[in-house]
Every structure is written in structure tokens, then in C-alpha cells.
mmCIF file of C-alpha atoms and ligand atoms in Angstrom:
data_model
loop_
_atom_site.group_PDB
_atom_site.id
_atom_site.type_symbol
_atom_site.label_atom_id
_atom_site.label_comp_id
_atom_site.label_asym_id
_atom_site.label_seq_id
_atom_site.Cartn_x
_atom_site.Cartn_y
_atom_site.Cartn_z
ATOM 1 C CA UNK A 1 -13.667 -8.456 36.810
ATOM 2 C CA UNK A 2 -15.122 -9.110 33.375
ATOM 3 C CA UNK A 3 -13.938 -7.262 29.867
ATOM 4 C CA UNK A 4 -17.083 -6.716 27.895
ATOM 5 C CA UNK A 5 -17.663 -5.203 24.765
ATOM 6 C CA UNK A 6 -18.904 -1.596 24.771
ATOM 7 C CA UNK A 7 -18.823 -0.409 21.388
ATOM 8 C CA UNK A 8 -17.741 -1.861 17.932
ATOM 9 C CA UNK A 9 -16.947 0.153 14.757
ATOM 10 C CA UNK A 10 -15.634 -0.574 10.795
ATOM 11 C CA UNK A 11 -14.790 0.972 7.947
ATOM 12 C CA UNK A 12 -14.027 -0.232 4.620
ATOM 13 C CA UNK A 13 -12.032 2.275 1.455
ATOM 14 C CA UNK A 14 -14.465 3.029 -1.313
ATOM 15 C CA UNK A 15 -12.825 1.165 -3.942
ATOM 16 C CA UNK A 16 -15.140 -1.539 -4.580
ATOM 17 C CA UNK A 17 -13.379 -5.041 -7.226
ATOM 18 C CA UNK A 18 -15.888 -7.233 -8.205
ATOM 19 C CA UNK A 19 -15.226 -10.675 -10.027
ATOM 20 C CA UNK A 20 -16.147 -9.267 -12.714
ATOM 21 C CA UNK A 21 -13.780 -6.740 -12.551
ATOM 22 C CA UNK A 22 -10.749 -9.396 -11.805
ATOM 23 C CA UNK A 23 -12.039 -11.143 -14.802
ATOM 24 C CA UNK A 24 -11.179 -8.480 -17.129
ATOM 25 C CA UNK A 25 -7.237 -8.969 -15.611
ATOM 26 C CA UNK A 26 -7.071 -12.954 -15.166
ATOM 27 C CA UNK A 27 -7.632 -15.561 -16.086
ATOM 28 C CA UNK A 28 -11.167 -16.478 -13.641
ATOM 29 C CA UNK A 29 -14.720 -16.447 -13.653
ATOM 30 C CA UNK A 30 -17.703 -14.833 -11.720
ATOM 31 C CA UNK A 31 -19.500 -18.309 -10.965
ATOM 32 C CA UNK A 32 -15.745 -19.927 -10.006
ATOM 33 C CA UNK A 33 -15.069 -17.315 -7.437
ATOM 34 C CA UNK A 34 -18.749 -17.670 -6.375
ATOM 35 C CA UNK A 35 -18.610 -21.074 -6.182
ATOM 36 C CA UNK A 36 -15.391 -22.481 -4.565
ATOM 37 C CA UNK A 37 -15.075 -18.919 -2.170
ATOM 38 C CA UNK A 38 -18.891 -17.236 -1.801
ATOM 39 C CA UNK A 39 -17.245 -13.572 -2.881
ATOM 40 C CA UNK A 40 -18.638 -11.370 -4.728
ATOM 41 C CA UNK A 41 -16.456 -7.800 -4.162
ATOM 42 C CA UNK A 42 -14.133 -6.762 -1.982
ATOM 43 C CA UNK A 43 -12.715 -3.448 -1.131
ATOM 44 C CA UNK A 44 -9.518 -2.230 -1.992
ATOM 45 C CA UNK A 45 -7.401 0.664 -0.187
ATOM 46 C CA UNK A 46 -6.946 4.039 -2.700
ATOM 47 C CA UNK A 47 -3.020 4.753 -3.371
ATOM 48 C CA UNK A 48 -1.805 6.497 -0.365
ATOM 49 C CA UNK A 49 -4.337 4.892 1.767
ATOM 50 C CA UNK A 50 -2.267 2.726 4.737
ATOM 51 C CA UNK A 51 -3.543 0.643 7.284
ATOM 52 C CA UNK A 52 -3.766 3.270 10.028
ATOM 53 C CA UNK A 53 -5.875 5.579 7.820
ATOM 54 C CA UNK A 54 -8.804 2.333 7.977
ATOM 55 C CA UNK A 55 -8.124 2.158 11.410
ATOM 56 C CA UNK A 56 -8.788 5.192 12.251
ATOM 57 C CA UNK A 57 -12.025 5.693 11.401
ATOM 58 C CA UNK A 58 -13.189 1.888 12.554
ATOM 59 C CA UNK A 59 -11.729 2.801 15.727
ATOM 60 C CA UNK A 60 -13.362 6.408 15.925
ATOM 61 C CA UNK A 61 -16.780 4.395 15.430
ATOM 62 C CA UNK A 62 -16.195 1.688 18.398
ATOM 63 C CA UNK A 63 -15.528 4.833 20.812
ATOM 64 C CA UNK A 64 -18.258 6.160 19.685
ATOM 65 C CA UNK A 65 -20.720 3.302 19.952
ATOM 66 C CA UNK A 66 -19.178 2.624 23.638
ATOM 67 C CA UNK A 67 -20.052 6.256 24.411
ATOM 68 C CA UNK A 68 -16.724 7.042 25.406
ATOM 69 C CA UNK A 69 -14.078 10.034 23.854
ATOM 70 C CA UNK A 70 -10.479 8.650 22.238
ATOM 71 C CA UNK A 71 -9.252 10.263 25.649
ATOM 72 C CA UNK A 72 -10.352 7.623 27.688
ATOM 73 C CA UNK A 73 -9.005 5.103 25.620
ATOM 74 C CA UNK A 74 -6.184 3.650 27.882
ATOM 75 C CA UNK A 75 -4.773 0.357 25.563
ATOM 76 C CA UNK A 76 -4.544 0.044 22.076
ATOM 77 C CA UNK A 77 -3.869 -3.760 20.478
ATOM 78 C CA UNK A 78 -3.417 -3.334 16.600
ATOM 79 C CA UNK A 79 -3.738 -6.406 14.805
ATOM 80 C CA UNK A 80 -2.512 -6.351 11.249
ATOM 81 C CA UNK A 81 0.366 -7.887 9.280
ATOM 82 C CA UNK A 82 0.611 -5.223 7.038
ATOM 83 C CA UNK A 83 1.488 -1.931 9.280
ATOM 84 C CA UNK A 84 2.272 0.975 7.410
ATOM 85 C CA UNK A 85 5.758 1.002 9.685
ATOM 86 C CA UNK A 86 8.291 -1.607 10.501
ATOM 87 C CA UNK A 87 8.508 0.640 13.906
ATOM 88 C CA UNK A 88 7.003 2.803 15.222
ATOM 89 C CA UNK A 89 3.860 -0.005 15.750
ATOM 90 C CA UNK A 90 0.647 0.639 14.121
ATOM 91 C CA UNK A 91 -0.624 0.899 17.983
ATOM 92 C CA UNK A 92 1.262 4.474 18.922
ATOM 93 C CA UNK A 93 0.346 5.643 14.834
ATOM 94 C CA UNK A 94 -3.125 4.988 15.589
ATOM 95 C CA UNK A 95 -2.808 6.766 19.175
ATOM 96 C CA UNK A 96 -1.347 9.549 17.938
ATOM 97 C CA UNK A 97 -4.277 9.958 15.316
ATOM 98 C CA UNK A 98 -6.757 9.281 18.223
ATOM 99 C CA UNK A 99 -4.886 11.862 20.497
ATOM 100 C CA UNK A 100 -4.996 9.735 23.560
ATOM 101 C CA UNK A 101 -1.289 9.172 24.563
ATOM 102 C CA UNK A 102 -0.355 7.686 27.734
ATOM 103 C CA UNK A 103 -1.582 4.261 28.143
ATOM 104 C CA UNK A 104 -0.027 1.207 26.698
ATOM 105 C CA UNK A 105 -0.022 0.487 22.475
ATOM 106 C CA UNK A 106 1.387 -2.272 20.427
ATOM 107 C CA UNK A 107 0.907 -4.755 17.437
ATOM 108 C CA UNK A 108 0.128 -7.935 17.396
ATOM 109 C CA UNK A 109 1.421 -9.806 14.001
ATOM 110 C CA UNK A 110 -0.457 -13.217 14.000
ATOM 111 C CA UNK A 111 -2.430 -12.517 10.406
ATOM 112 C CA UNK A 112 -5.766 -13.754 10.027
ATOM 113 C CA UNK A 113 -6.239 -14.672 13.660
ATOM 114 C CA UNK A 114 -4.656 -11.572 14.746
ATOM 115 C CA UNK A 115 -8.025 -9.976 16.313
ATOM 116 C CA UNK A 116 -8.639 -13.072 18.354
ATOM 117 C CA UNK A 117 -5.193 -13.054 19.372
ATOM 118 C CA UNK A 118 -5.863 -9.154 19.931
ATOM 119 C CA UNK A 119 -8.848 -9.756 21.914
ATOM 120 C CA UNK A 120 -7.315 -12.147 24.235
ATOM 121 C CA UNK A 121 -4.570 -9.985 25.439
ATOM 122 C CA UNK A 122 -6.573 -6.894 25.554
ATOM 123 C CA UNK A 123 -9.002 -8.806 27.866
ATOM 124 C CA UNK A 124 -6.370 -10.350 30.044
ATOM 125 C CA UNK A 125 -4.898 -6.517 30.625
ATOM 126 C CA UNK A 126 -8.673 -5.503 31.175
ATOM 127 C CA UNK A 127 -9.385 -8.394 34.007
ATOM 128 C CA UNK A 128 -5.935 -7.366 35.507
ATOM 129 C CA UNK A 129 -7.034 -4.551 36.382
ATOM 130 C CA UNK A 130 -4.667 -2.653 34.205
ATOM 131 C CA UNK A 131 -7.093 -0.880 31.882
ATOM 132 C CA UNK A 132 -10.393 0.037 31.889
ATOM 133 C CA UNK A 133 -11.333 0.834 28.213
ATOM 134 C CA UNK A 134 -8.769 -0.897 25.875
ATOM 135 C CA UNK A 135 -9.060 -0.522 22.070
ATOM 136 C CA UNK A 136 -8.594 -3.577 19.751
ATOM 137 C CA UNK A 137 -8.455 -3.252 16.351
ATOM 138 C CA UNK A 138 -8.024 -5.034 13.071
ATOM 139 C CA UNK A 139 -7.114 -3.571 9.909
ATOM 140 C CA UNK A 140 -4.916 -4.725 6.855
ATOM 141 C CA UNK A 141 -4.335 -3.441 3.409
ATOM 142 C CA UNK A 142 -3.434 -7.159 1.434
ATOM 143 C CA UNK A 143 -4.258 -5.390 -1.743
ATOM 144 C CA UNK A 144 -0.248 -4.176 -0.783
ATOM 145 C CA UNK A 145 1.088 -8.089 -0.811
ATOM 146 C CA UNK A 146 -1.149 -9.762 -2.828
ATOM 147 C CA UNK A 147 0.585 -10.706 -6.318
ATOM 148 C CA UNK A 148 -2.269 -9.460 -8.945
ATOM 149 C CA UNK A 149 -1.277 -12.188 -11.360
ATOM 150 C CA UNK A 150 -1.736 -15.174 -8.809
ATOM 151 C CA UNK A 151 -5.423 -15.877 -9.484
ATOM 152 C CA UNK A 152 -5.423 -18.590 -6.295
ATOM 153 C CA UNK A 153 -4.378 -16.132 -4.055
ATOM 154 C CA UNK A 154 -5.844 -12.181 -5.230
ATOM 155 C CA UNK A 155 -9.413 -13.472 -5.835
ATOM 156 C CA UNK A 156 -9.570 -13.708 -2.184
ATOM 157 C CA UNK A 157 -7.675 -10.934 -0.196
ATOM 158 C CA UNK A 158 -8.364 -7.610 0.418
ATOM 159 C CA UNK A 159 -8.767 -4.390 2.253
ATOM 160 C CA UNK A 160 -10.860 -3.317 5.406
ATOM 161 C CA UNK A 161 -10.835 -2.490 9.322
ATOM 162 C CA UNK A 162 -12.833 -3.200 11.957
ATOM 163 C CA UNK A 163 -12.656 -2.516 16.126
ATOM 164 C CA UNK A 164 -14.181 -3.075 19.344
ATOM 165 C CA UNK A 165 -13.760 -1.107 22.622
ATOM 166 C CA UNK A 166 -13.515 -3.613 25.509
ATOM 167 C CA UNK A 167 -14.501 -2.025 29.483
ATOM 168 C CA UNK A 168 -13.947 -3.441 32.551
ATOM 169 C CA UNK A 169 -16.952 -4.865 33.878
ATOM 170 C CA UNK A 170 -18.587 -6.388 36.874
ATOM 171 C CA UNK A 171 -20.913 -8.143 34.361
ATOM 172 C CA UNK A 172 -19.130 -11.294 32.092
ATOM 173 C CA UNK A 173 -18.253 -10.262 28.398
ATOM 174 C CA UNK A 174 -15.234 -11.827 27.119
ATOM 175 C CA UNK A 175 -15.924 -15.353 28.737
ATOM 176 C CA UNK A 176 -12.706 -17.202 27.600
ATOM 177 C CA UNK A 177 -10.448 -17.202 24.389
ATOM 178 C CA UNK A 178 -8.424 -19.759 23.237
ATOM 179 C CA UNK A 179 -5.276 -19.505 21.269
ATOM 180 C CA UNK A 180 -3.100 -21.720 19.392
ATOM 181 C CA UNK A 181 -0.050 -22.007 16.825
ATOM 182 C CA UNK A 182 1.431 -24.783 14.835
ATOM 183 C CA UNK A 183 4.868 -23.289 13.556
ATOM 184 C CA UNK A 184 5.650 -26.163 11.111
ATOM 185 C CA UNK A 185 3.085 -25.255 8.551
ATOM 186 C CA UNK A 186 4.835 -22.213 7.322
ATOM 187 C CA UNK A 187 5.309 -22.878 3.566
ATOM 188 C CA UNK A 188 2.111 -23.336 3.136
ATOM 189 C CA UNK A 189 0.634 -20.001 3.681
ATOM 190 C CA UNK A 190 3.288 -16.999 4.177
ATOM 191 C CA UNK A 191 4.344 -13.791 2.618
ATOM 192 C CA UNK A 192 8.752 -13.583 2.519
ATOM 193 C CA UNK A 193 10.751 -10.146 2.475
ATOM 194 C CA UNK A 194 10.789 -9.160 5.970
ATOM 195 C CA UNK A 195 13.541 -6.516 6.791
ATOM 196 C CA UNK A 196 14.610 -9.130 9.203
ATOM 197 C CA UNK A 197 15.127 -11.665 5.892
ATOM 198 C CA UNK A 198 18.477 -13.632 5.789
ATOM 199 C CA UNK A 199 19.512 -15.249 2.421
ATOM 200 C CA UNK A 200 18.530 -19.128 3.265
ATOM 201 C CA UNK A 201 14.803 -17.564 3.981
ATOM 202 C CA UNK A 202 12.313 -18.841 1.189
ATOM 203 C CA UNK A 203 11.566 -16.031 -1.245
ATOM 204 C CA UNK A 204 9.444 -17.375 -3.713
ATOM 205 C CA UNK A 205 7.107 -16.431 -5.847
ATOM 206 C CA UNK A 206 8.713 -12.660 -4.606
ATOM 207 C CA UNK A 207 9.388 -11.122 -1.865
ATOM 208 C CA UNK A 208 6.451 -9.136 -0.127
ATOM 209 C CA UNK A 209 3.693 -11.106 -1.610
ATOM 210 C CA UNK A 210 0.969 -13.774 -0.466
ATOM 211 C CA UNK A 211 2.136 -17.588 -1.587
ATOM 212 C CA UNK A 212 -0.470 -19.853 -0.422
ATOM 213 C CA UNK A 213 -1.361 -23.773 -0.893
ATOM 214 C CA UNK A 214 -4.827 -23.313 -0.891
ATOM 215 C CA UNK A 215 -6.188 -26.617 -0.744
ATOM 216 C CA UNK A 216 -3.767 -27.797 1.893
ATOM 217 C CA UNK A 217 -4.876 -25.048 4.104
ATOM 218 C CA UNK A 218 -8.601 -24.980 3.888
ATOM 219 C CA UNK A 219 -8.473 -28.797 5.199
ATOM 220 C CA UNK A 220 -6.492 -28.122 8.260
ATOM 221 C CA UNK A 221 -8.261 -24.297 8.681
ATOM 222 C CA UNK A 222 -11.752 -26.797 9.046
ATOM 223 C CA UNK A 223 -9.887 -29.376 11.240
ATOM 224 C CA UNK A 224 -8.378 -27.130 13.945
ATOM 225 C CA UNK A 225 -11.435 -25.069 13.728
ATOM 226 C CA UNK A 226 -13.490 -27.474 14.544
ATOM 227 C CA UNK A 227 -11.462 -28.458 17.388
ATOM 228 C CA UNK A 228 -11.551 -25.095 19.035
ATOM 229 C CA UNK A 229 -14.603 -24.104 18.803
ATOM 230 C CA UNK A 230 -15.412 -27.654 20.751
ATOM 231 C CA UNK A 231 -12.556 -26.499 23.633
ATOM 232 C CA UNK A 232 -14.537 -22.869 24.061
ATOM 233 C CA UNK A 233 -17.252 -25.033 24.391
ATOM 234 C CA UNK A 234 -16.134 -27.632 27.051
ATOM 235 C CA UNK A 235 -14.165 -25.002 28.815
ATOM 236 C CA UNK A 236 -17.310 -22.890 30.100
ATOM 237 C CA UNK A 237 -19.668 -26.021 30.181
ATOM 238 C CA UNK A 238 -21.637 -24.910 27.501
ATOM 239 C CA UNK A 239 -23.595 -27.295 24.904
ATOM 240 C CA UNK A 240 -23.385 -25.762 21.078
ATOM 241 C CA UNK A 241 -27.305 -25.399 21.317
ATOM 242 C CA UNK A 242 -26.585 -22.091 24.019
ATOM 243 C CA UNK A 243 -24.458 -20.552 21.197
ATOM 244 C CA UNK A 244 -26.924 -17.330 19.559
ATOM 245 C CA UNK A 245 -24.776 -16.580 16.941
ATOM 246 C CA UNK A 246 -21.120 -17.468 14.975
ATOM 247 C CA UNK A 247 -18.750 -14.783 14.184
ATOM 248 C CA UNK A 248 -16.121 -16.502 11.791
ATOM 249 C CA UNK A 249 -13.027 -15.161 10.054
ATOM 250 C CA UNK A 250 -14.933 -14.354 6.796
ATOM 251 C CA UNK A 251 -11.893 -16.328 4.437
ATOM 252 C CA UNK A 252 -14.393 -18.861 2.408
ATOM 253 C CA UNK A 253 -17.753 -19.409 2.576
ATOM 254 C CA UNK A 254 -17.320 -23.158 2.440
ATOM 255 C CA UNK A 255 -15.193 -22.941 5.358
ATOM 256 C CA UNK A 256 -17.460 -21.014 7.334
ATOM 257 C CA UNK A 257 -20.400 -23.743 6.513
ATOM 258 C CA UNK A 258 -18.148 -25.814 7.905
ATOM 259 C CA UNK A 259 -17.620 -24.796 11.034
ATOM 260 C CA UNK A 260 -21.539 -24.010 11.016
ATOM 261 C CA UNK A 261 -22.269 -27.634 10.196
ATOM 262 C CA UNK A 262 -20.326 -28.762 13.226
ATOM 263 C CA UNK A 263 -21.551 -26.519 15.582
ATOM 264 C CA UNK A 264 -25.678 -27.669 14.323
ATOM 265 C CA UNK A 265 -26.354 -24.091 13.866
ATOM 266 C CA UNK A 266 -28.316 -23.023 11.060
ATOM 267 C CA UNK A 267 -26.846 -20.600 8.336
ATOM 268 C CA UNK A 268 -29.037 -18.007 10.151
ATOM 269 C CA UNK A 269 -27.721 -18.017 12.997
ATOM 270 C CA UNK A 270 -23.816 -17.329 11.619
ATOM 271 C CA UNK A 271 -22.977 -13.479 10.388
ATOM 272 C CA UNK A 272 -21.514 -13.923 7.259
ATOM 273 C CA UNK A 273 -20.005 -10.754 5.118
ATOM 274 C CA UNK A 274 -17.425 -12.736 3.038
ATOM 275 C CA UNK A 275 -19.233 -12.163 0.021
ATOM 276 C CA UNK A 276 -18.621 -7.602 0.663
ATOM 277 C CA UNK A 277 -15.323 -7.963 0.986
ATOM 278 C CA UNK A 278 -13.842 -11.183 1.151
ATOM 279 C CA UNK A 279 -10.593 -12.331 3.221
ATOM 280 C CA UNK A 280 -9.668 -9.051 5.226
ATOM 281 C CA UNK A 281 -7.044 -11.129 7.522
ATOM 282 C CA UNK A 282 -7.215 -9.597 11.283
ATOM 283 C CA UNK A 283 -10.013 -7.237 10.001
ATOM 284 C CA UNK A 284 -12.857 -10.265 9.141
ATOM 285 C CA UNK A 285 -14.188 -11.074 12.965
ATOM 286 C CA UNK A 286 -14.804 -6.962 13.877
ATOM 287 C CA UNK A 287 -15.896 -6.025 10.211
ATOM 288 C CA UNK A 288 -18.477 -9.104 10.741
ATOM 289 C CA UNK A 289 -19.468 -8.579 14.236
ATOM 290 C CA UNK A 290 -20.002 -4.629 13.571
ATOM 291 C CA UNK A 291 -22.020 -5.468 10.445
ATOM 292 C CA UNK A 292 -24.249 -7.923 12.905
ATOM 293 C CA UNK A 293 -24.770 -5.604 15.714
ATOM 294 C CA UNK A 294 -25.091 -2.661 13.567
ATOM 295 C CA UNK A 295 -27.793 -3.943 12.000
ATOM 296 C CA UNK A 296 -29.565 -5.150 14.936
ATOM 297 C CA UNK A 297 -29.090 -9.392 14.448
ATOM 298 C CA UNK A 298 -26.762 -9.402 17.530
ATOM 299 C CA UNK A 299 -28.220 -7.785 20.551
ATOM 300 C CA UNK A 300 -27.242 -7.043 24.168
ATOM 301 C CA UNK A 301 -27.035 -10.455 26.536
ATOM 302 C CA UNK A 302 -26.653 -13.149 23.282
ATOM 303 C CA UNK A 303 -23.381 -15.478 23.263
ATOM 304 C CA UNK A 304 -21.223 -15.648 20.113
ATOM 305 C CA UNK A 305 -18.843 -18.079 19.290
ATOM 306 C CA UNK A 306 -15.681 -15.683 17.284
ATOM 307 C CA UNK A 307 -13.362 -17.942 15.951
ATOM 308 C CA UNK A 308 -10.356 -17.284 13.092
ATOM 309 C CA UNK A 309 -7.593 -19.089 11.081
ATOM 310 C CA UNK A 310 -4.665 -17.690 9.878
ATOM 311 C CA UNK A 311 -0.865 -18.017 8.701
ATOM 312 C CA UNK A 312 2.113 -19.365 11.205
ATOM 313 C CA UNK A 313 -0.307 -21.475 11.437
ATOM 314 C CA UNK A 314 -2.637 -19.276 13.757
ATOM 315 C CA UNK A 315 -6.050 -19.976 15.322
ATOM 316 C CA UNK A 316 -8.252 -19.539 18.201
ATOM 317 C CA UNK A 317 -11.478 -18.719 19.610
ATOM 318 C CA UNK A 318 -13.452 -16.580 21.797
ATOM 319 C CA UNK A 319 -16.759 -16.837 23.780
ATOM 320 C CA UNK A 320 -18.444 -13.570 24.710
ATOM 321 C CA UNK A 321 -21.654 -12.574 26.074
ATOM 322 C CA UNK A 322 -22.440 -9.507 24.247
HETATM 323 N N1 LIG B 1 -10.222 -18.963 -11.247
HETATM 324 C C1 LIG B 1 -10.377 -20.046 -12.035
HETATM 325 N N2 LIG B 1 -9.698 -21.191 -11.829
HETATM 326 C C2 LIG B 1 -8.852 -21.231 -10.807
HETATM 327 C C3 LIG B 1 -8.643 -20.132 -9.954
HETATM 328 C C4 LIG B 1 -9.369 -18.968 -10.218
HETATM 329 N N3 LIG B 1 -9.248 -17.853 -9.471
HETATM 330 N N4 LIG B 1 -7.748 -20.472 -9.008
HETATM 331 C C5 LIG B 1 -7.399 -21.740 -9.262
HETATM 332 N N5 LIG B 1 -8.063 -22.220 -10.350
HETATM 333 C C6 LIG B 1 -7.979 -23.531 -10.962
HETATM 334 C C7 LIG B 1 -6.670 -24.220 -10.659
HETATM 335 O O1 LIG B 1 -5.669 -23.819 -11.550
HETATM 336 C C8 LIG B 1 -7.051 -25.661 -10.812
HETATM 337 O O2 LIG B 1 -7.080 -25.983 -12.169
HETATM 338 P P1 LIG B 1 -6.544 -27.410 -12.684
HETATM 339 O O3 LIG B 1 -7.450 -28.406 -12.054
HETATM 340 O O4 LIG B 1 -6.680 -27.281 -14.166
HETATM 341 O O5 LIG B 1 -5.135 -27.484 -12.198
HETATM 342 C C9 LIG B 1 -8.495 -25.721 -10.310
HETATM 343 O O6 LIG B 1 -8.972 -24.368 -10.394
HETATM 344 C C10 LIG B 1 -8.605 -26.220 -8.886
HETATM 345 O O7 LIG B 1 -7.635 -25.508 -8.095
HETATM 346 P P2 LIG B 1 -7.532 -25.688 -6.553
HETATM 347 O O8 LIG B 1 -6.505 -24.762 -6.015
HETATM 348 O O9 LIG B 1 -7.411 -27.139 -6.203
HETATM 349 O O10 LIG B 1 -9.010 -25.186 -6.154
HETATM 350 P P3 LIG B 1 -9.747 -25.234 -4.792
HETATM 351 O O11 LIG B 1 -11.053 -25.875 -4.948
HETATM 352 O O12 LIG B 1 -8.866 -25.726 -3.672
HETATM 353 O O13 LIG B 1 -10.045 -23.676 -4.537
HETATM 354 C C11 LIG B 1 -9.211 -21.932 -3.127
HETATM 355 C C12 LIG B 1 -8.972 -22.776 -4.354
HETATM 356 C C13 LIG B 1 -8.024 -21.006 -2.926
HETATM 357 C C14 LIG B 1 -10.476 -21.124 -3.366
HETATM 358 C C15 LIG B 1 -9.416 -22.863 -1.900
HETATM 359 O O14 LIG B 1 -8.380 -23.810 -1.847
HETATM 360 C C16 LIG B 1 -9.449 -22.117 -0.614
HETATM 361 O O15 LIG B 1 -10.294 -21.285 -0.382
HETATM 362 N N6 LIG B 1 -8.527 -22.472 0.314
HETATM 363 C C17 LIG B 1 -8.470 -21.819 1.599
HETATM 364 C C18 LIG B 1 -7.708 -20.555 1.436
HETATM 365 C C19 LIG B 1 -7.870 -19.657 2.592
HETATM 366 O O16 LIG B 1 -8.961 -19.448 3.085
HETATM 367 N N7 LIG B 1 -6.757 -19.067 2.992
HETATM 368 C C20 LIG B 1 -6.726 -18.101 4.009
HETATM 369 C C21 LIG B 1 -6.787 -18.759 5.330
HETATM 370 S S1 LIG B 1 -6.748 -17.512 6.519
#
């Protein structure tokens, strides 16, 4: 028993900041952004918009495009890091939008690696043998925890969701994922003021926003990246040539050249969307993989590589015949 994926679906909110628009706030340029991150715009979430309200229409779009009704939807695996609730999870909100109560539905917290992380439980449920169309989703609203006068950090984050439906299937789909977490990195990229905080917690720069060491994480986002992609790899006896297309965590373009570079695939061949709406968190690898099969580069029986980087620190990777 195989999970494949059936359907996939994403939705951005209208609000559309381009650099040039940040410019006229702080202290940046077009060309800089351009240059050093490959953005252009991103989109931003209207006041009163939450993270289930993107979800729900990304998600209504992958049932959709697997031909199925929200009824027989019988898991749902939110990934996000911004729900709109501390409880209950964004999983039940987004079931009770859907109307299809009954099966299992939870969060996954894991930030910009969330989907993958997503992915990977959904299709260890589906190969179980305990569901049989499981929802995963991705969806954030950073515009919420990004401080607006950090210019290393709000030039990059933003708003989006995207969603696949996974079936069970006698046919491979999902063909393995790989997770991994390195705890001890956590000042370098995290956002403080938990309801679970305790006074000895860090709270700078403020509590419920983005701090990040930028360049200390882009080197060890393109090391461990590198490294998994290589396990996927070795792990289903594949050489990089079989790969048809890369599905990266759209964070920085230079990053995802990167891990192209490594992998000897030609820009072509990777499905890039960083420069719409640049670092979405657990929303990148669906908003990116719905943009390439909805507009026909990714078809039916090609393998992608997905693969995402993300606070804790996060990462992992998934193989999947599509
Ligand atoms: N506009 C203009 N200048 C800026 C700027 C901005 N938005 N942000 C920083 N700078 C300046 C810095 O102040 C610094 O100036 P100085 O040399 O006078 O001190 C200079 O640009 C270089 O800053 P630095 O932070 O070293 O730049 P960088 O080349 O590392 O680029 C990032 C910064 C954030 C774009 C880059 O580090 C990055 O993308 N890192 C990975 C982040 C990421 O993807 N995180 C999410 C992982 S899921």
C-alpha cells in the first residue's frame, strides 16, 4: 500500500507587497532584495484574515483536483506555526469549515519544514491502512510575527497556503521521506512568546516576532540540504539524473540554486515561485508544487525531489512519483 497524490490546491490573500512597496517603509532596495533573496512580491493576509481562512480554500481546491467531496476526507495534518488558536488545532478548525468530522485532525508545528513533516505522517497513516484520503495542508500568516521594522527578516516572510490530498494506492506515490531536527540551533532562527513562556526563555527583539541570524542559517539550510536530498537518493537506489523535477521550500533563491547545483539539475527542471510570494514557511513546497502541476510542468508518472528547511532546526525530504 502506496499514498499517492490525488489532487493539490493553493491559495494566496489578494494583498500583493512589492519591494518597492517595503522601500517606501525601510530602509532597502528593489535590486538588494532581488539580488541576495530572488523576491519580487509577496502576499500578505487582509486584517481579519487567519490561517484557516487560506486553508480553506487551498484545501477546497486539492479535493477538488483529487475528484473527491470534503466528506470523504478522513485525516487532516495542518502544518503551520502560526494557527489562529493555541487549541482547538488548526486541523478540527479547518474540519469543521470542510464539514467532514469524524476522522482524525491535528497540527504539526515544525515551521518551514512543517509540510514535509506533514506529508510524512499523513503517508505513514495512509500505508497503515488507517486512512484512505488524508488531507495535508500548509498555511501560515508570518505577516502576524514578522517585526515590520527588521529589514533582515520582513523582506522575506509572508502569507499563503497550499494542500495536497494523499489516497491510498496500489500504485507507489509517496516513495520515502526523510526527517530530521537539530535542537541546538535555536537562537538562531525562532520567534519567543509562547503561552507556554517561562521568564528565563529568550525574548528578544519581542515577544511574538521572527529573530533570525540570517547568514548563519542559509549556510547550514545548504549543508543539511544537501545531505538529504543525497539520503532520499541512496535510500530508493536512485541516481540524481532519474529526478524530473525539484520542489524546494521557496525561502531564497540562492539557496534553492544551491541545492539545484548539487543535484546537476538544470534551473529548468526546479519549480521555483519564491519570487510571487517569497518565504511562506510550511506553505512554500504545496504553493510550488500546485503552481507546477497546475500549469502543466509536472505531469502524472514524473519523480520530484520536495525538500524544506526550517526553524528548531527542521529539515527533510520526500521522493514521490507523481
Ligand atoms: N536591505 C538592504 N540592506 C540590508 C537588508 C535589506 N533588507 N538586510 C540587511 N542588509 C544589510 C545589512 O545590514 C548588512 O549591512 P552591513 O554590511 O553594512 O552591516 C549587509 O546588508 C549584509 O547583511 P547580511 O545579513 O550579511 O546579508 P546576507 O547576504 O546574509 O543576506 C539574508 C541576508 C537574510 C537575505 C540571507 O542571509 C538569507 O537569505 N539567509 C537565509 C534566511 C532564510 O532563508 N531563512 C529562512 C529559513 S527557513
Amino acid at each position: 500500500m502506496y499514498s499517492k497524490i490525488a489532487g493539490t490546491g493553493s491559495y494566496l490573500p489578494e494583498k500583493i507587497l512589492t519591494n518597492r512597496d517595503l522601500e517606501g517603509f525601510m530602509e532597502t532596495s528593489d535590486a538588494w532584495i532581488r539580488e541576495r533573496t530572488g523576491i519580487e512580491r509577496r502576499h500578505v493576509a487582509a486584517e481579519g484574515q487567519g490561517t484557516v481562512d487560506l486553508a480553506e480554500p487551498a484545501a477546497r481546491r486539492a479535493i477538488e483536483a483529487a475528484g473527491l467531496a470534503p466528506r470523504d476526507i478522513d485525516l487532516i495534518v495542518f502544518a503551520t506555526c502560526t494557527p489562529d488558536y493555541v487549541f482547538p488545532n488548526a486541523g478540527t478548525l479547518l474540519q469543521q469549515r470542510l464539514g467532514c468530522p469524524g476522522g482524525a485532525a491535528f497540527s504539526v508545528e515544525a515551521a518551514c519544514s512543517g509540510f514535509i513533516y506533514a506529508l510524512s505522517i499523513a503517508d505513514k497513516f495512509v500505508r497503515a491502512g488507517e486512512a484512505k484520503h488524508a488531507l495535508v495542508v500548509g498555511a501560515e500568516v508570518l505577516s502576524r510575527v514578522t517585526d515590520w521594522s527588521d529589514r533582515g527578516t520582513a523582506i522575506l516572510f509572508a502569507d499563503g497556503a497550499g494542500a495536497v490530498v494523499l489516497n491510498a494506492s496500489a500504485q507507489p506515490g509517496v516513495l520515502s521521506t526523510h526527517l530530521h531536527a537539530d535542537g541546538s540551533h535555536r537562537e538562531l532562527l525562532f520567534c519567543p512568546g509562547g503561552p507556554g513562556a517561562r521568564s528565563g526563555l529568550p525574548a528578544a527583539p519581542a515577544p511574538g516576532f521572527i529573530h533570525m541570524e540570517g547568514r548563519e542559517v542559509f549556510k547550514i539550510a545548504v549543508m543539511e540540504l544537501g545531505r538529504v536530498v543525497d539520503e532520499a537518493l541512496a535510500a530508493n537506489r536512485l541516481d540524481r539524473s532519474a529526478l524530473d523535477w525539484l520542489v524546494p521550500h521557496q525561502a531564497n533563491l540562492r539557496i534553492i540554486q544551491g541545492a539545484a547545483r548539487k543535484l546537476d539539475l538544470p534551473m529548468e527542471r526546479v519549480i521555483v515561485t519564491v519570487q510571487d510570494h517569497g518565504n511562506t514557511s510550511a506553505a512554500s513546497v504545496p504553493l510550488a508544487l500546485d503552481a507546477g502541476v497546475r500549469d502543466g510542468r509536472i505531469k502524472r508518472g514524473e519523480l520530484l525531489l520536495l525538500e524544506a528547511f526550517g526553524a528548531g532546526f527542521t529539515w527533510g525530504a520526500a521522493l514521490v512519483r507523481y
